[in-house]
mmCIF file of C-alpha atoms in Angstrom:
data_model
loop_
_atom_site.group_PDB
_atom_site.id
_atom_site.type_symbol
_atom_site.label_atom_id
_atom_site.label_comp_id
_atom_site.label_asym_id
_atom_site.label_seq_id
_atom_site.Cartn_x
_atom_site.Cartn_y
_atom_site.Cartn_z
ATOM 1 C CA MET O 539 28.042 13.777 -7.977
ATOM 2 C CA ILE O 540 26.130 16.391 -5.984
ATOM 3 C CA THR O 541 22.808 14.664 -6.628
ATOM 4 C CA ILE O 542 24.256 11.322 -5.485
ATOM 5 C CA GLU O 543 25.618 12.918 -2.311
ATOM 6 C CA VAL O 544 22.257 14.539 -1.538
ATOM 7 C CA PHE O 545 20.525 11.216 -2.221
ATOM 8 C CA LEU O 546 22.821 9.371 0.202
ATOM 9 C CA VAL O 547 22.412 12.030 2.907
ATOM 10 C CA LEU O 548 18.624 11.760 2.646
ATOM 11 C CA LEU O 549 18.781 7.955 2.586
ATOM 12 C CA VAL O 550 20.993 7.472 5.663
ATOM 13 C CA PRO O 551 18.296 8.250 8.315
ATOM 14 C CA HIS O 552 15.971 5.727 6.675
ATOM 15 C CA LEU O 553 18.669 3.044 6.666
ATOM 16 C CA ILE O 554 19.461 3.733 10.326
ATOM 17 C CA TRP O 555 15.780 3.399 11.210
ATOM 18 C CA LEU O 556 15.521 0.124 9.276
ATOM 19 C CA PHE O 557 18.548 -1.338 11.065
ATOM 20 C CA ASN O 558 17.225 -0.261 14.459
ATOM 21 C CA ASN O 559 13.819 -1.811 13.747
ATOM 22 C CA ASP O 560 14.974 -5.102 12.187
ATOM 23 C CA PHE O 561 13.779 -4.080 8.697
ATOM 24 C CA ILE O 562 10.180 -4.484 9.888
ATOM 25 C CA THR O 563 8.672 -2.651 6.890
ATOM 26 C CA VAL O 564 10.564 -4.882 4.452
ATOM 27 C CA THR O 565 9.609 -8.113 6.232
ATOM 28 C CA TYR O 566 5.992 -6.926 6.477
ATOM 29 C CA GLY O 567 5.887 -6.315 2.730
ATOM 30 C CA LEU O 568 7.483 -9.687 1.978
ATOM 31 C CA ASN O 569 4.998 -11.460 4.248
ATOM 32 C CA ARG O 570 2.093 -9.882 2.371
ATOM 33 C CA THR O 571 3.382 -11.044 -1.004
ATOM 34 C CA GLY O 572 2.874 -14.725 -0.136
ATOM 35 C CA LEU O 573 6.439 -15.384 -1.241
ATOM 36 C CA GLU O 574 6.957 -18.440 0.963
ATOM 37 C CA GLY O 575 4.016 -20.345 -0.506
ATOM 38 C CA SER O 576 4.559 -19.418 -4.161
ATOM 39 C CA GLY O 577 4.727 -22.163 -6.786
ATOM 40 C CA ILE O 578 5.945 -22.412 -10.371
ATOM 41 C CA LEU O 579 2.659 -21.209 -11.871
ATOM 42 C CA ASP O 580 2.751 -18.130 -9.629
ATOM 43 C CA HIS O 581 5.744 -16.869 -11.644
ATOM 44 C CA ILE O 582 3.345 -16.524 -14.579
ATOM 45 C CA SER O 583 -0.078 -15.886 -13.051
ATOM 46 C CA ASN O 584 0.943 -13.267 -10.479
ATOM 47 C CA PRO O 585 2.833 -10.988 -12.927
ATOM 48 C CA LEU O 586 -0.048 -11.162 -15.421
ATOM 49 C CA LEU O 587 -2.566 -10.469 -12.661
ATOM 50 C CA PHE O 588 -0.446 -7.545 -11.477
ATOM 51 C CA LEU O 589 -0.235 -6.111 -14.991
ATOM 52 C CA SER O 590 -3.960 -6.507 -15.698
ATOM 53 C CA LYS O 591 -4.910 -4.773 -12.445
ATOM 54 C CA GLN O 592 -2.560 -1.865 -13.151
ATOM 55 C CA ILE O 593 -4.129 -1.437 -16.586
ATOM 56 C CA GLY O 594 -7.558 -1.534 -14.938
ATOM 57 C CA ILE O 595 -6.559 1.234 -12.529
ATOM 58 C CA LEU O 596 -5.394 3.417 -15.428
ATOM 59 C CA VAL O 597 -8.502 2.921 -17.607
ATOM 60 C CA PRO O 598 -10.314 5.999 -16.152
ATOM 61 C CA PHE O 599 -7.172 8.080 -16.720
ATOM 62 C CA PHE O 600 -6.911 7.032 -20.372
ATOM 63 C CA PHE O 601 -10.639 7.671 -20.778
ATOM 64 C CA LEU O 602 -10.150 11.290 -19.659
ATOM 65 C CA ILE O 603 -7.145 11.703 -21.958
ATOM 66 C CA TRP O 604 -9.269 10.432 -24.850
ATOM 67 C CA LEU O 605 -11.943 13.024 -24.025
ATOM 68 C CA LEU O 606 -9.410 15.862 -23.974
ATOM 69 C CA ALA O 607 -7.209 15.096 -26.995
ATOM 70 C CA LYS O 608 -8.138 15.535 -30.644
ATOM 71 C CA LYS O 609 -6.252 12.363 -31.492
ATOM 72 C CA ILE O 610 -3.782 10.139 -29.711
ATOM 73 C CA LYS O 611 -0.638 10.618 -31.742
ATOM 74 C CA PHE O 612 2.874 11.392 -30.559
ATOM 75 C CA LYS O 613 6.538 10.840 -31.353
ATOM 76 C CA LEU O 614 9.198 9.702 -28.916
ATOM 77 C CA ASN O 615 12.347 11.780 -29.107
ATOM 78 C CA ILE O 616 15.087 9.979 -27.165
ATOM 79 C CA LYS O 617 17.148 13.184 -27.170
ATOM 80 C CA ASP O 618 14.459 14.994 -25.206
ATOM 81 C CA LYS O 619 15.749 14.811 -21.615
ATOM 82 C CA LYS O 620 12.462 15.956 -20.116
ATOM 83 C CA LEU O 621 10.578 13.231 -21.939
ATOM 84 C CA MET O 622 13.115 10.577 -20.972
ATOM 85 C CA PHE O 623 12.860 11.646 -17.337
ATOM 86 C CA LEU O 624 9.061 11.421 -17.382
ATOM 87 C CA LEU O 625 9.118 8.029 -19.110
ATOM 88 C CA PHE O 626 11.644 6.726 -16.611
ATOM 89 C CA ILE O 627 9.826 7.800 -13.426
ATOM 90 C CA ASN O 628 6.455 6.584 -14.732
ATOM 91 C CA PHE O 629 7.261 3.253 -16.348
ATOM 92 C CA MET O 630 10.408 2.020 -14.624
ATOM 93 C CA PRO O 631 8.592 1.253 -11.316
ATOM 94 C CA ILE O 632 6.004 -0.821 -13.213
ATOM 95 C CA ILE O 633 8.724 -2.711 -15.075
ATOM 96 C CA LEU O 634 10.717 -3.375 -11.891
ATOM 97 C CA MET O 635 7.668 -4.587 -9.956
ATOM 98 C CA PHE O 636 6.595 -6.786 -12.865
ATOM 99 C CA LEU O 637 10.074 -8.341 -13.045
ATOM 100 C CA THR O 638 10.068 -8.821 -9.262
ATOM 101 C CA SER O 639 6.804 -10.744 -9.474
ATOM 102 C CA LEU O 640 8.023 -12.692 -12.506
ATOM 103 C CA ILE O 641 11.323 -13.740 -10.913
ATOM 104 C CA THR O 642 10.114 -14.416 -7.363
ATOM 105 C CA GLY O 643 6.528 -15.473 -8.043
ATOM 106 C CA SER O 644 5.347 -12.997 -5.411
ATOM 107 C CA LYS O 645 1.927 -11.381 -5.414
ATOM 108 C CA ILE O 646 2.311 -7.612 -5.679
ATOM 109 C CA ARG O 647 -0.504 -5.739 -3.979
ATOM 110 C CA THR O 648 -2.444 -3.602 -6.442
ATOM 111 C CA MET O 649 -2.387 -0.382 -4.436
ATOM 112 C CA TRP O 650 1.365 -0.502 -3.844
ATOM 113 C CA MET O 651 1.867 0.977 -7.302
ATOM 114 C CA THR O 652 -0.572 3.883 -7.092
ATOM 115 C CA PRO O 653 1.956 6.465 -5.745
ATOM 116 C CA PHE O 654 4.026 5.957 -8.897
ATOM 117 C CA TYR O 655 1.151 7.159 -11.100
ATOM 118 C CA LEU O 656 1.274 10.722 -9.758
ATOM 119 C CA PHE O 657 3.129 12.007 -12.818
ATOM 120 C CA PHE O 658 1.219 10.071 -15.475
ATOM 121 C CA GLY O 659 -0.837 13.180 -16.161
ATOM 122 C CA VAL O 660 2.301 15.279 -16.622
ATOM 123 C CA LEU O 661 3.748 12.693 -19.009
ATOM 124 C CA PHE O 662 0.708 12.511 -21.273
ATOM 125 C CA LEU O 663 0.125 16.248 -21.262
ATOM 126 C CA TYR O 664 3.747 16.645 -22.345
ATOM 127 C CA LEU O 665 3.332 14.026 -25.075
ATOM 128 C CA LEU O 666 -0.021 15.313 -26.332
ATOM 129 C CA LYS O 667 0.371 19.055 -25.734
ATOM 130 C CA SER O 668 -0.120 19.783 -29.430
ATOM 131 C CA GLN O 669 -3.152 17.475 -29.592
ATOM 132 C CA ILE O 670 -5.147 18.929 -26.697
ATOM 133 C CA ASN O 671 -8.424 20.423 -27.887
ATOM 134 C CA LEU O 672 -9.762 23.048 -25.486
ATOM 135 C CA LYS O 673 -13.103 22.919 -27.309
ATOM 136 C CA LYS O 674 -13.552 19.467 -25.757
ATOM 137 C CA ILE O 675 -12.961 20.757 -22.229
ATOM 138 C CA ASN O 676 -16.661 20.423 -21.364
ATOM 139 C CA SER O 677 -16.616 16.754 -22.341
ATOM 140 C CA PHE O 678 -13.534 16.308 -20.190
ATOM 141 C CA LEU O 679 -15.191 18.017 -17.206
ATOM 142 C CA TYR O 680 -18.344 15.906 -17.542
ATOM 143 C CA GLY O 681 -16.245 12.767 -17.718
ATOM 144 C CA PHE O 682 -14.190 13.855 -14.724
ATOM 145 C CA LEU O 683 -17.277 14.628 -12.628
ATOM 146 C CA PHE O 684 -18.836 11.300 -13.592
ATOM 147 C CA LEU O 685 -15.765 9.376 -12.425
ATOM 148 C CA PHE O 686 -15.370 11.655 -9.395
ATOM 149 C CA PHE O 687 -18.822 10.733 -8.066
ATOM 150 C CA LEU O 688 -18.768 7.145 -9.333
ATOM 151 C CA SER O 689 -15.794 6.232 -7.139
ATOM 152 C CA PRO O 690 -17.384 7.007 -3.719
ATOM 153 C CA ILE O 691 -20.703 5.510 -4.848
ATOM 154 C CA LEU O 692 -19.041 2.204 -5.748
ATOM 155 C CA TYR O 693 -16.994 2.273 -2.549
ATOM 156 C CA SER O 694 -20.122 2.908 -0.463
ATOM 157 C CA TYR O 695 -21.949 0.055 -2.186
ATOM 158 C CA VAL O 696 -19.106 -2.395 -1.535
ATOM 159 C CA SER O 697 -18.729 -1.193 2.049
ATOM 160 C CA LEU O 698 -22.450 -1.582 2.792
ATOM 161 C CA SER O 699 -22.996 -4.863 0.932
ATOM 162 C CA GLN O 700 -19.843 -6.650 2.109
ATOM 163 C CA THR O 701 -19.239 -6.527 5.853
ATOM 164 C CA ASP O 702 -16.195 -8.816 5.923
ATOM 165 C CA LYS O 703 -13.736 -6.158 4.777
ATOM 166 C CA ARG O 704 -10.868 -5.004 6.980
ATOM 167 C CA THR O 705 -12.376 -1.536 7.041
ATOM 168 C CA ASP O 706 -15.315 -3.059 8.960
ATOM 169 C CA TYR O 707 -13.105 -4.673 11.607
ATOM 170 C CA PRO O 708 -14.433 -3.615 15.067
ATOM 171 C CA GLY O 709 -10.980 -2.895 16.466
ATOM 172 C CA LYS O 710 -12.089 -0.214 18.921
ATOM 173 C CA GLU O 711 -14.886 -2.341 20.407
ATOM 174 C CA ILE O 712 -12.608 -5.375 20.818
ATOM 175 C CA ALA O 713 -9.946 -3.220 22.478
ATOM 176 C CA MET O 714 -12.499 -1.867 24.971
ATOM 177 C CA LYS O 715 -13.584 -5.390 25.936
ATOM 178 C CA ILE O 716 -9.995 -6.601 26.337
ATOM 179 C CA GLN O 717 -9.092 -3.504 28.342
ATOM 180 C CA TYR O 718 -12.019 -4.273 30.658
ATOM 181 C CA VAL O 719 -10.877 -7.896 31.118
ATOM 182 C CA TRP O 720 -7.318 -6.717 31.853
ATOM 183 C CA ASP O 721 -8.482 -4.114 34.386
ATOM 184 C CA GLN O 722 -10.416 -6.777 36.283
ATOM 185 C CA ASP O 723 -7.207 -8.716 37.017
ATOM 186 C CA PHE O 724 -4.407 -6.145 36.923
ATOM 187 C CA ASP O 725 -3.981 -2.551 38.032
ATOM 188 C CA LYS O 726 -1.061 -1.604 35.770
ATOM 189 C CA GLU O 727 -1.134 -0.686 32.085
ATOM 190 C CA ILE O 728 -0.529 -3.064 29.187
ATOM 191 C CA GLN O 729 2.982 -2.761 27.753
ATOM 192 C CA PHE O 730 3.067 -5.232 24.839
ATOM 193 C CA VAL O 731 0.887 -7.292 22.516
ATOM 194 C CA THR O 732 1.823 -10.347 20.467
ATOM 195 C CA GLY O 733 0.067 -12.360 17.808
ATOM 196 C CA ASP O 734 -1.419 -11.770 14.370
ATOM 197 C CA GLU O 735 -0.162 -8.418 13.086
ATOM 198 C CA TRP O 736 -3.637 -7.209 12.094
ATOM 199 C CA LYS O 737 -5.461 -8.117 15.306
ATOM 200 C CA ALA O 738 -2.559 -7.257 17.619
ATOM 201 C CA GLY O 739 -1.855 -4.076 15.649
ATOM 202 C CA ASN O 740 -5.456 -2.941 16.100
ATOM 203 C CA LEU O 741 -5.179 -3.562 19.826
ATOM 204 C CA SER O 742 -1.913 -1.645 19.974
ATOM 205 C CA TYR O 743 -3.599 1.310 18.288
ATOM 206 C CA HIS O 744 -6.830 1.348 20.304
ATOM 207 C CA LEU O 745 -5.684 0.364 23.818
ATOM 208 C CA LYS O 746 -5.150 3.235 26.269
ATOM 209 C CA SER O 747 -1.444 2.554 26.842
ATOM 210 C CA ARG O 748 -0.619 2.023 23.138
ATOM 211 C CA PRO O 749 1.403 -1.161 23.859
ATOM 212 C CA LYS O 750 4.266 -2.258 21.626
ATOM 213 C CA TRP O 751 3.685 -5.108 19.160
ATOM 214 C CA GLU O 752 6.292 -7.808 19.768
ATOM 215 C CA GLY O 753 5.611 -9.886 16.676
ATOM 216 C CA PHE O 754 3.826 -13.201 16.582
ATOM 217 C CA ASN O 755 3.266 -15.016 19.869
ATOM 218 C CA ASN O 756 6.720 -15.183 21.378
ATOM 219 C CA LYS O 757 6.940 -17.767 24.174
ATOM 220 C CA GLU O 758 10.160 -16.240 25.485
ATOM 221 C CA ILE O 759 8.532 -12.840 25.975
ATOM 222 C CA LEU O 760 5.468 -14.386 27.599
ATOM 223 C CA ASN O 761 7.546 -16.584 29.932
ATOM 224 C CA ASN O 762 9.621 -13.588 31.030
ATOM 225 C CA SER O 763 6.665 -11.238 31.427
ATOM 226 C CA SER O 764 5.383 -10.311 34.860
ATOM 227 C CA GLN O 765 1.722 -10.379 33.815
ATOM 228 C CA PHE O 766 -0.045 -11.472 30.644
ATOM 229 C CA ILE O 767 -3.328 -12.794 29.298
ATOM 230 C CA CYS O 768 -4.193 -14.417 25.972
ATOM 231 C CA VAL O 769 -7.428 -13.882 24.097
ATOM 232 C CA GLY O 770 -7.683 -16.229 21.151
ATOM 233 C CA ASP O 771 -4.438 -16.031 19.194
ATOM 234 C CA VAL O 772 -3.433 -12.647 20.647
ATOM 235 C CA CYS O 773 -1.577 -12.169 23.945
ATOM 236 C CA LEU O 774 -0.904 -8.985 25.868
ATOM 237 C CA GLY O 775 0.945 -8.193 29.050
ATOM 238 C CA ARG O 776 3.756 -6.423 30.884
ATOM 239 C CA TYR O 777 7.524 -6.924 30.711
#
């Protein structure tokens, strides 16, 4: 009972914040899953795609485990509470997300699952503690260093060869130009932005006054605003 009480006490501030902010984080996540446009085939293809990508993410981890262990052999003891805890916190999130994608047909973003893999190392070290061969530690270190340097090299290659990624979005430069246009017509600071969450969000972050994002273009807000301008599909102004 104590753990449940502590859990509820810790959860209450988050629930209050969600209510006060119209569950914006939940709606944002749902919008990114493409749930509204999902079809029958998505109930099959999206879960399988999700599962295959998660396996792909874990391949380097299993490669390092293979380098460290003498042989991959273990027994599952359901009476071992520590083992059951580790299995639960590592695999239950994957199962729940897979079922979510299967039932709703939603597309689960690959990186959403990565925080749940933090204890995969603890789980497999616990399972294979009797199989770990310290004589193979050099092979493990070489493998680790190889993967450690391979990751930034691949990222740099993709970043340099493909310039249409969101990481290449010139948000700061666009904000400076829009700020200049605004300053030519108005002498007061920008208070809100509306429009596409990515473009408007970048403006909100980079503009001097850090205006509030008011969702997609809201005619009511624009009609009631004292000053506003629209640039493409993004509008900004004052209340």
